[in-house]
């Protein structure tokens, strides 16, 4: 079988009555899932979507999104999932960049350069539903995933059908989940991590329980207990929320929760310890990876407890190298750039050949992260690859926020850095050089219609000057250590 | 019961959770998912605000039971704190 959809349709043929998806009170069995995918594909084709066309899919965790994702694949078209809180202007920019044929968006959007349709109406069943014969080719582009670049300009990561199938197989092989598993997923399906869980569904044929988000955490824990879930996928900040809001209630699931996948950020040592003590029999798998190279490495908390600080060993069917500046592999113990090779490594960046050339090398994909491998093959990261701020697993480019902040009346200069946050790991802290007092509420009101919520600074401080290099680049290390900067808060 | 006082406290809680100033006056019937920008983090801030007002931790069941603006007011009223603060 060459693609995820091949797998999914085979499972649907063999086990039509098994439940594929749950969302709230609704459940969809594999047989029904297959029918909805192929009928939706027929409707997409009627709207003009053809093989190779890009289709933006903008929506939260509803049953419509998985149906649309695989329906787009069934046409040999390219799925470009986008978070539901994407501002109008960004959505239009992504549609233009991808030259999308169609955008599936629930809300009303203006200025879109392509046709727009509602996800829910596209997936509703009718008596006259037709089905298409799916197109399944390994080399076809499956997904175009927009990720935050260091300058704030989004990069489109091009993943082929072979890439996404390889990633799903690698993940499933490491975690060891199977068709009987019931997995709760409060992660957005528009994000690489959540989408990865959906792809794994096509390989394992298990049940995914979609949650609209982490929320206060209480609903997630209740869902885990009510469904007697055997699996859970969550970002580290999600566990901090669960712990803060529901105490040790997750521990009630210890008899049935067989596995957890964690990713998108590092976890606090105390949260890791809490989880391992709370769930002594659960396989707790934390991945390291990028949208460009999904799940490059895994660590399992219980079995790797003796390796403090590692992000794990290479995932199944993946190789990790440490390379010097000339791109030559280095021996164990030596520090260099982390390079990843495997079937899941992206084909290219969309319409950015220079960036692709800079990122892909003979050994694989240059992550930009600095680290070393120990003698046992465990990877340790020593440095961040860029200035991106990791807000609960979502990456924020400070440049994008700074550019917008400088448009606020009275702001002469701005600099943003990541600030430790009790629940999110990091939040955005903005320093402003301004000729007047600027309240945070004003900043929030200004940014809210322009960027996603996670990008809005939680802390705003006035400062005398933003430290910059002679070439004008912000010296963020200095900005982070406020005492070293000649500034006074509120001046 | 001083309903106005409780309502003011509820609105203050939601304003703080949403990090907004100015006009924001949701009705009691408004469900949380209908409130713009009340995402996961804003919901967490909302619970923390309620706990701050009550000076008490909420149970998992109490958190799950908060589905609308009116539910926040009922919770505050049941625990008696807003009236004492007035």
Tab-separated table of N, CA and C in Angstrom, chain A residues 230-376:
chain	number	residue	atom	x	y	z
A	230	UNK	N	-7.062	4.655	26.057
A	230	UNK	CA	-5.789	3.952	26.207
A	230	UNK	C	-4.628	4.823	25.722
A	231	UNK	N	-4.962	5.944	25.055
A	231	UNK	CA	-3.916	6.818	24.534
A	231	UNK	C	-4.264	8.282	24.689
A	232	UNK	N	-3.241	9.100	24.727
A	232	UNK	CA	-3.422	10.547	24.862
A	232	UNK	C	-2.266	11.234	24.148
A	233	UNK	N	-2.565	12.332	23.455
A	233	UNK	CA	-1.515	13.140	22.826
A	233	UNK	C	-1.680	14.568	23.307
A	234	UNK	N	-0.603	15.138	23.812
A	234	UNK	CA	-0.720	16.466	24.424
A	234	UNK	C	0.646	17.149	24.451
A	235	UNK	N	0.621	18.478	24.423
A	235	UNK	CA	1.864	19.243	24.552
A	235	UNK	C	2.190	19.406	26.046
A	236	UNK	N	3.468	19.678	26.370
A	236	UNK	CA	3.838	19.813	27.795
A	236	UNK	C	2.983	20.825	28.552
A	237	UNK	N	2.676	21.964	27.923
A	237	UNK	CA	1.865	22.973	28.614
A	237	UNK	C	0.495	22.414	28.976
A	238	UNK	N	-0.001	21.492	28.162
A	238	UNK	CA	-1.292	20.866	28.444
A	238	UNK	C	-1.254	20.092	29.754
A	239	UNK	N	-0.130	19.415	30.002
A	239	UNK	CA	-0.016	18.667	31.263
A	239	UNK	C	0.074	19.612	32.460
A	240	UNK	N	0.726	20.747	32.263
A	240	UNK	CA	0.782	21.732	33.360
A	240	UNK	C	-0.618	22.248	33.675
A	241	UNK	N	-1.417	22.452	32.617
A	241	UNK	CA	-2.804	22.908	32.842
A	241	UNK	C	-3.606	21.816	33.542
A	242	UNK	N	-3.483	20.581	33.052
A	242	UNK	CA	-4.201	19.461	33.680
A	242	UNK	C	-3.854	19.351	35.161
A	243	UNK	N	-2.580	19.478	35.451
A	243	UNK	CA	-2.124	19.324	36.831
A	243	UNK	C	-2.644	20.456	37.708
A	244	UNK	N	-2.545	21.689	37.172
A	244	UNK	CA	-2.973	22.846	37.955
A	244	UNK	C	-4.478	22.834	38.194
A	245	UNK	N	-5.232	22.394	37.178
A	245	UNK	CA	-6.689	22.493	37.241
A	245	UNK	C	-7.352	21.267	37.866
A	246	UNK	N	-6.747	20.108	37.690
A	246	UNK	CA	-7.432	18.885	38.148
A	246	UNK	C	-6.601	18.049	39.110
A	247	UNK	N	-5.501	18.614	39.568
A	247	UNK	CA	-4.666	17.871	40.527
A	247	UNK	C	-4.183	16.560	39.940
A	248	UNK	N	-4.357	15.483	40.692
A	248	UNK	CA	-3.886	14.166	40.246
A	248	UNK	C	-4.988	13.323	39.601
A	249	UNK	N	-6.058	13.972	39.140
A	249	UNK	CA	-7.200	13.215	38.588
A	249	UNK	C	-6.792	12.329	37.412
A	250	UNK	N	-5.768	12.729	36.653
A	250	UNK	CA	-5.316	11.915	35.521
A	250	UNK	C	-4.852	10.531	36.000
A	251	UNK	N	-4.387	10.471	37.237
A	251	UNK	CA	-3.913	9.200	37.799
A	251	UNK	C	-5.000	8.135	37.860
A	252	UNK	N	-6.266	8.553	37.852
A	252	UNK	CA	-7.368	7.572	37.864
A	252	UNK	C	-7.387	6.749	36.581
A	253	UNK	N	-6.664	7.252	35.555
A	253	UNK	CA	-6.644	6.541	34.264
A	253	UNK	C	-5.497	5.540	34.187
A	254	UNK	N	-4.758	5.380	35.264
A	254	UNK	CA	-3.519	4.590	35.169
A	254	UNK	C	-3.762	3.144	34.772
A	255	UNK	N	-4.954	2.620	35.043
A	255	UNK	CA	-5.204	1.209	34.714
A	255	UNK	C	-5.487	0.995	33.223
A	256	UNK	N	-5.908	2.060	32.519
A	256	UNK	CA	-6.236	1.852	31.094
A	256	UNK	C	-5.420	2.721	30.135
A	257	UNK	N	-4.763	3.764	30.628
A	257	UNK	CA	-4.004	4.656	29.736
A	257	UNK	C	-2.653	4.007	29.424
A	258	UNK	N	-2.567	3.370	28.252
A	258	UNK	CA	-1.371	2.585	27.906
A	258	UNK	C	-0.227	3.452	27.397
A	259	UNK	N	-0.574	4.548	26.696
A	259	UNK	CA	0.495	5.366	26.114
A	259	UNK	C	0.110	6.836	26.054
A	260	UNK	N	1.135	7.668	26.055
A	260	UNK	CA	0.972	9.114	25.872
A	260	UNK	C	2.024	9.544	24.859
A	261	UNK	N	1.645	10.411	23.933
A	261	UNK	CA	2.671	11.044	23.106
A	261	UNK	C	2.724	12.522	23.469
A	262	UNK	N	3.921	13.009	23.720
A	262	UNK	CA	4.156	14.408	24.079
A	262	UNK	C	5.078	15.001	23.022
A	263	UNK	N	4.887	16.287	22.708
A	263	UNK	CA	5.789	16.897	21.742
A	263	UNK	C	5.618	18.381	21.633
A	264	UNK	N	6.363	18.951	20.702
A	264	UNK	CA	6.312	20.375	20.333
A	264	UNK	C	7.066	21.296	21.275
A	265	UNK	N	7.499	20.825	22.402
A	265	UNK	CA	8.255	21.664	23.334
A	265	UNK	C	8.912	20.758	24.367
A	266	UNK	N	9.840	21.328	25.124
A	266	UNK	CA	10.433	20.552	26.212
A	266	UNK	C	9.508	20.612	27.423
A	267	UNK	N	9.692	19.667	28.306
A	267	UNK	CA	8.816	19.577	29.477
A	267	UNK	C	9.609	19.959	30.729
A	268	UNK	N	8.925	20.542	31.695
A	268	UNK	CA	9.605	20.878	32.955
A	268	UNK	C	9.985	19.582	33.670
A	269	UNK	N	11.158	19.536	34.293
A	269	UNK	CA	11.546	18.315	35.014
A	269	UNK	C	10.504	17.888	36.048
A	270	UNK	N	9.893	18.868	36.736
A	270	UNK	CA	8.913	18.505	37.769
A	270	UNK	C	7.628	17.933	37.156
A	271	UNK	N	7.285	18.396	35.948
A	271	UNK	CA	6.089	17.857	35.279
A	271	UNK	C	6.376	16.424	34.825
A	272	UNK	N	7.583	16.207	34.320
A	272	UNK	CA	7.982	14.866	33.890
A	272	UNK	C	7.951	13.894	35.069
A	273	UNK	N	8.485	14.349	36.184
A	273	UNK	CA	8.515	13.481	37.374
A	273	UNK	C	7.090	13.182	37.845
A	274	UNK	N	6.254	14.209	37.848
A	274	UNK	CA	4.850	14.018	38.255
A	274	UNK	C	4.173	12.973	37.379
A	275	UNK	N	4.390	13.084	36.059
A	275	UNK	CA	3.759	12.139	35.134
A	275	UNK	C	4.259	10.707	35.351
A	276	UNK	N	5.565	10.561	35.518
A	276	UNK	CA	6.108	9.202	35.661
A	276	UNK	C	5.631	8.564	36.969
A	277	UNK	N	5.467	9.376	38.007
A	277	UNK	CA	4.985	8.825	39.283
A	277	UNK	C	3.483	8.557	39.230
A	278	UNK	N	2.771	9.433	38.531
A	278	UNK	CA	1.311	9.304	38.455
A	278	UNK	C	0.901	8.110	37.594
A	279	UNK	N	1.694	7.856	36.537
A	279	UNK	CA	1.340	6.817	35.563
A	279	UNK	C	2.505	5.831	35.404
A	280	UNK	N	2.691	4.984	36.404
A	280	UNK	CA	3.890	4.124	36.396
A	280	UNK	C	3.886	3.057	35.304
A	281	UNK	N	2.689	2.725	34.782
A	281	UNK	CA	2.641	1.653	33.772
A	281	UNK	C	2.381	2.180	32.364
A	282	UNK	N	2.275	3.477	32.224
A	282	UNK	CA	1.965	4.069	30.919
A	282	UNK	C	3.253	4.320	30.140
A	283	UNK	N	3.202	4.002	28.854
A	283	UNK	CA	4.359	4.296	28.005
A	283	UNK	C	4.294	5.782	27.651
A	284	UNK	N	5.194	6.574	28.211
A	284	UNK	CA	5.152	8.027	28.028
A	284	UNK	C	6.245	8.416	27.039
A	285	UNK	N	5.824	8.729	25.812
A	285	UNK	CA	6.763	8.926	24.701
A	285	UNK	C	6.825	10.414	24.341
A	286	UNK	N	7.992	10.975	24.417
A	286	UNK	CA	8.169	12.398	24.096
A	286	UNK	C	9.021	12.492	22.833
A	287	UNK	N	8.503	13.178	21.830
A	287	UNK	CA	9.261	13.250	20.583
A	287	UNK	C	10.015	14.569	20.440
A	288	UNK	N	11.030	14.510	19.614
A	288	UNK	CA	11.743	15.700	19.166
A	288	UNK	C	11.625	15.706	17.650
A	289	UNK	N	11.268	16.821	17.085
A	289	UNK	CA	11.171	16.877	15.642
A	289	UNK	C	10.779	18.244	15.160
A	290	UNK	N	10.579	18.344	13.881
A	290	UNK	CA	10.189	19.595	13.254
A	290	UNK	C	9.077	19.268	12.265
A	291	UNK	N	8.377	20.264	11.831
A	291	UNK	CA	7.377	20.037	10.797
A	291	UNK	C	8.069	19.431	9.573
A	292	UNK	N	9.305	19.851	9.335
A	292	UNK	CA	10.063	19.391	8.170
A	292	UNK	C	10.530	17.942	8.313
A	293	UNK	N	10.607	17.459	9.551
A	293	UNK	CA	11.085	16.093	9.813
A	293	UNK	C	10.355	15.586	11.050
A	294	UNK	N	9.158	15.121	10.814
A	294	UNK	CA	8.263	14.759	11.919
A	294	UNK	C	8.869	13.665	12.795
A	295	UNK	N	8.862	13.927	14.090
A	295	UNK	CA	9.290	12.927	15.091
A	295	UNK	C	10.628	12.279	14.729
A	296	UNK	N	11.686	13.076	14.785
A	296	UNK	CA	13.018	12.564	14.453
A	296	UNK	C	13.553	11.661	15.551
A	297	UNK	N	13.206	11.986	16.800
A	297	UNK	CA	13.715	11.194	17.921
A	297	UNK	C	12.606	11.017	18.952
A	298	UNK	N	12.750	9.969	19.744
A	298	UNK	CA	11.793	9.702	20.818
A	298	UNK	C	12.546	9.332	22.086
A	299	UNK	N	11.986	9.749	23.203
A	299	UNK	CA	12.422	9.208	24.486
A	299	UNK	C	11.189	8.685	25.207
A	300	UNK	N	11.378	7.574	25.933
A	300	UNK	CA	10.273	7.054	26.751
A	300	UNK	C	10.685	7.276	28.208
A	301	UNK	N	9.844	7.982	28.937
A	301	UNK	CA	10.249	8.483	30.243
A	301	UNK	C	10.704	7.385	31.216
A	302	UNK	N	9.986	6.284	31.278
A	302	UNK	CA	10.338	5.261	32.263
A	302	UNK	C	11.654	4.558	31.889
A	303	UNK	N	11.738	4.118	30.641
A	303	UNK	CA	12.923	3.347	30.265
A	303	UNK	C	14.166	4.218	30.099
A	304	UNK	N	13.969	5.522	29.813
A	304	UNK	CA	15.122	6.421	29.643
A	304	UNK	C	15.347	7.294	30.877
A	305	UNK	N	14.830	6.855	32.000
A	305	UNK	CA	14.920	7.674	33.215
A	305	UNK	C	16.367	7.928	33.648
A	306	UNK	N	17.261	7.054	33.188
A	306	UNK	CA	18.675	7.195	33.557
A	306	UNK	C	19.394	8.220	32.685
A	307	UNK	N	18.719	8.746	31.671
A	307	UNK	CA	19.366	9.690	30.744
A	307	UNK	C	18.735	11.075	30.894
A	308	UNK	N	19.039	11.707	31.977
A	308	UNK	CA	18.432	13.029	32.223
A	308	UNK	C	18.842	14.022	31.145
A	309	UNK	N	17.875	14.750	30.641
A	309	UNK	CA	18.164	15.826	29.703
A	309	UNK	C	18.177	15.433	28.242
A	310	UNK	N	18.042	14.151	27.939
A	310	UNK	CA	18.075	13.746	26.533
A	310	UNK	C	16.716	13.990	25.868
A	311	UNK	N	16.746	14.176	24.544
A	311	UNK	CA	15.477	14.200	23.805
A	311	UNK	C	15.231	12.827	23.169
A	312	UNK	N	16.144	11.892	23.464
A	312	UNK	CA	15.918	10.518	23.036
A	312	UNK	C	16.854	10.056	21.942
A	313	UNK	N	16.511	8.894	21.416
A	313	UNK	CA	17.288	8.320	20.322
A	313	UNK	C	16.497	8.447	19.020
A	314	UNK	N	17.186	8.254	17.917
A	314	UNK	CA	16.519	8.370	16.613
A	314	UNK	C	15.278	7.473	16.573
A	315	UNK	N	14.208	7.995	16.009
A	315	UNK	CA	12.978	7.210	15.869
A	315	UNK	C	13.241	6.036	14.937
A	316	UNK	N	12.365	5.009	14.952
A	316	UNK	CA	12.568	3.881	14.039
A	316	UNK	C	12.697	4.363	12.587
A	317	UNK	N	13.638	3.787	11.870
A	317	UNK	CA	13.872	4.099	10.442
A	317	UNK	C	14.399	5.513	10.204
A	318	UNK	N	14.940	6.121	11.250
A	318	UNK	CA	15.481	7.483	11.149
A	318	UNK	C	16.936	7.456	11.600
A	319	UNK	N	17.757	8.267	10.954
A	319	UNK	CA	19.155	8.414	11.376
A	319	UNK	C	19.392	9.855	11.813
A	320	UNK	N	20.189	10.013	12.853
A	320	UNK	CA	20.552	11.353	13.315
A	320	UNK	C	22.074	11.478	13.265
A	321	UNK	N	22.518	12.567	12.688
A	321	UNK	CA	23.955	12.854	12.629
A	321	UNK	C	24.211	14.178	13.331
A	322	UNK	N	25.429	14.307	13.835
A	322	UNK	CA	25.900	15.606	14.302
A	322	UNK	C	26.975	16.029	13.311
A	323	UNK	N	26.820	17.189	12.728
A	323	UNK	CA	27.744	17.601	11.673
A	323	UNK	C	28.491	18.884	12.049
A	324	UNK	N	29.699	19.001	11.516
A	324	UNK	CA	30.448	20.243	11.728
A	324	UNK	C	29.982	21.292	10.715
A	325	UNK	N	30.627	22.449	10.732
A	325	UNK	CA	30.170	23.544	9.870
A	325	UNK	C	30.302	23.222	8.386
A	326	UNK	N	31.222	22.293	8.073
A	326	UNK	CA	31.392	21.898	6.669
A	326	UNK	C	30.426	20.779	6.282
A	327	UNK	N	29.610	20.346	7.244
A	327	UNK	CA	28.635	19.296	6.946
A	327	UNK	C	29.166	17.888	7.121
A	328	UNK	N	30.354	17.758	7.752
A	328	UNK	CA	30.930	16.420	7.945
A	328	UNK	C	30.429	15.824	9.256
A	329	UNK	N	29.997	14.547	9.241
A	329	UNK	CA	29.520	13.904	10.472
A	329	UNK	C	30.613	13.835	11.543
A	330	UNK	N	30.226	14.097	12.783
A	330	UNK	CA	31.159	14.093	13.907
A	330	UNK	C	30.944	12.846	14.767
A	331	UNK	N	31.989	12.408	15.481
A	331	UNK	CA	31.822	11.228	16.345
A	331	UNK	C	31.008	11.549	17.600
A	332	UNK	N	30.608	10.499	18.304
A	332	UNK	CA	29.832	10.644	19.534
A	332	UNK	C	30.556	11.552	20.519
A	333	UNK	N	29.806	12.369	21.194
A	333	UNK	CA	30.376	13.244	22.210
A	333	UNK	C	30.751	14.621	21.705
A	334	UNK	N	30.877	14.745	20.379
A	334	UNK	CA	31.259	16.057	19.838
A	334	UNK	C	30.031	16.875	19.460
A	335	UNK	N	30.162	18.179	19.664
A	335	UNK	CA	29.025	19.065	19.468
A	335	UNK	C	28.984	19.643	18.054
A	336	UNK	N	27.809	19.692	17.487
A	336	UNK	CA	27.633	20.262	16.151
A	336	UNK	C	26.151	20.426	15.850
A	337	UNK	N	25.856	20.581	14.556
A	337	UNK	CA	24.461	20.769	14.167
A	337	UNK	C	23.765	19.413	14.015
A	338	UNK	N	22.531	19.350	14.481
A	338	UNK	CA	21.753	18.111	14.380
A	338	UNK	C	21.189	17.995	12.963
A	339	UNK	N	21.492	16.868	12.325
A	339	UNK	CA	21.008	16.604	10.969
A	339	UNK	C	20.207	15.302	10.997
A	340	UNK	N	19.081	15.303	10.320
A	340	UNK	CA	18.157	14.176	10.398
A	340	UNK	C	17.930	13.585	9.009
A	341	UNK	N	17.951	12.256	8.939
A	341	UNK	CA	17.679	11.590	7.657
A	341	UNK	C	16.603	10.512	7.853
A	342	UNK	N	15.681	10.446	6.938
A	342	UNK	CA	14.630	9.420	7.014
A	342	UNK	C	13.560	9.676	5.982
A	343	UNK	N	12.705	8.712	5.831
A	343	UNK	CA	11.652	8.809	4.822
A	343	UNK	C	10.649	9.912	5.087
A	344	UNK	N	10.631	10.413	6.324
A	344	UNK	CA	9.640	11.445	6.662
A	344	UNK	C	10.159	12.856	6.411
A	345	UNK	N	11.428	12.992	6.027
A	345	UNK	CA	11.990	14.335	5.791
A	345	UNK	C	11.335	14.971	4.567
A	346	UNK	N	10.946	16.222	4.717
A	346	UNK	CA	10.209	16.946	3.667
A	346	UNK	C	10.926	16.927	2.314
A	347	UNK	N	10.141	17.154	1.281
A	347	UNK	CA	10.754	17.232	-0.052
A	347	UNK	C	11.418	18.588	-0.269
A	348	UNK	N	10.729	19.641	0.145
A	348	UNK	CA	11.247	21.002	-0.103
A	348	UNK	C	10.383	22.018	0.627
A	349	UNK	N	10.821	23.278	0.587
A	349	UNK	CA	9.967	24.382	0.991
A	349	UNK	C	9.239	24.882	-0.250
A	350	UNK	N	7.990	25.215	-0.066
A	350	UNK	CA	7.151	25.639	-1.181
A	350	UNK	C	7.674	26.949	-1.786
A	351	UNK	N	8.048	26.890	-3.044
A	351	UNK	CA	8.483	28.077	-3.792
A	351	UNK	C	9.660	28.809	-3.144
A	352	UNK	N	10.487	28.088	-2.402
A	352	UNK	CA	11.664	28.722	-1.794
A	352	UNK	C	12.893	27.840	-2.032
A	353	UNK	N	13.350	27.784	-3.298
A	353	UNK	CA	14.459	26.868	-3.629
A	353	UNK	C	15.745	27.166	-2.865
A	354	UNK	N	16.011	28.454	-2.613
A	354	UNK	CA	17.257	28.792	-1.902
A	354	UNK	C	17.217	28.273	-0.472
A	355	UNK	N	16.086	28.487	0.171
A	355	UNK	CA	15.936	28.007	1.546
A	355	UNK	C	16.000	26.484	1.592
A	356	UNK	N	15.414	25.850	0.590
A	356	UNK	CA	15.470	24.383	0.505
A	356	UNK	C	16.922	23.926	0.393
A	357	UNK	N	17.660	24.613	-0.459
A	357	UNK	CA	19.058	24.242	-0.668
A	357	UNK	C	19.891	24.427	0.607
A	358	UNK	N	19.553	25.485	1.354
A	358	UNK	CA	20.277	25.734	2.603
A	358	UNK	C	19.949	24.691	3.666
A	359	UNK	N	18.759	24.114	3.571
A	359	UNK	CA	18.269	23.253	4.650
A	359	UNK	C	18.536	21.775	4.407
A	360	UNK	N	18.445	21.351	3.141
A	360	UNK	CA	18.681	19.944	2.835
A	360	UNK	C	20.117	19.741	2.377
A	361	UNK	N	20.763	18.689	2.908
A	361	UNK	CA	22.146	18.406	2.509
A	361	UNK	C	22.266	16.912	2.233
A	362	UNK	N	23.447	16.472	1.930
A	362	UNK	CA	23.660	15.062	1.583
A	362	UNK	C	23.226	14.135	2.717
A	363	UNK	N	23.507	14.541	3.966
A	363	UNK	CA	23.168	13.704	5.123
A	363	UNK	C	21.673	13.737	5.460
A	364	UNK	N	20.995	14.781	5.045
A	364	UNK	CA	19.567	14.872	5.368
A	364	UNK	C	19.130	16.313	5.572
A	365	UNK	N	18.349	16.539	6.610
A	365	UNK	CA	17.806	17.875	6.871
A	365	UNK	C	18.563	18.525	8.023
A	366	UNK	N	19.077	19.716	7.749
A	366	UNK	CA	19.801	20.449	8.785
A	366	UNK	C	18.771	21.144	9.677
A	367	UNK	N	18.737	20.745	10.940
A	367	UNK	CA	17.693	21.271	11.825
A	367	UNK	C	18.021	22.667	12.343
A	368	UNK	N	19.320	23.015	12.341
A	368	UNK	CA	19.719	24.288	12.938
A	368	UNK	C	19.919	24.174	14.439
A	369	UNK	N	19.494	23.059	15.024
A	369	UNK	CA	19.699	22.848	16.461
A	369	UNK	C	21.132	22.382	16.710
A	370	UNK	N	21.649	22.763	17.838
A	370	UNK	CA	23.009	22.371	18.213
A	370	UNK	C	22.931	21.318	19.313
A	371	UNK	N	23.720	20.263	19.162
A	371	UNK	CA	23.681	19.212	20.181
A	371	UNK	C	24.762	18.179	19.966
A	372	UNK	N	24.655	17.085	20.726
A	372	UNK	CA	25.606	15.978	20.566
A	372	UNK	C	24.909	14.651	20.831
A	373	UNK	N	25.486	13.598	20.308
A	373	UNK	CA	25.011	12.241	20.573
A	373	UNK	C	25.958	11.592	21.566
A	374	UNK	N	25.420	10.877	22.563
A	374	UNK	CA	26.344	10.171	23.467
A	374	UNK	C	26.674	8.799	22.872
A	375	UNK	N	27.464	8.031	23.578
A	375	UNK	CA	27.932	6.749	23.045
A	375	UNK	C	26.783	5.770	22.811
A	376	UNK	N	25.671	5.964	23.503
A	376	UNK	CA	24.506	5.075	23.330
A	376	UNK	C	23.526	5.577	22.275
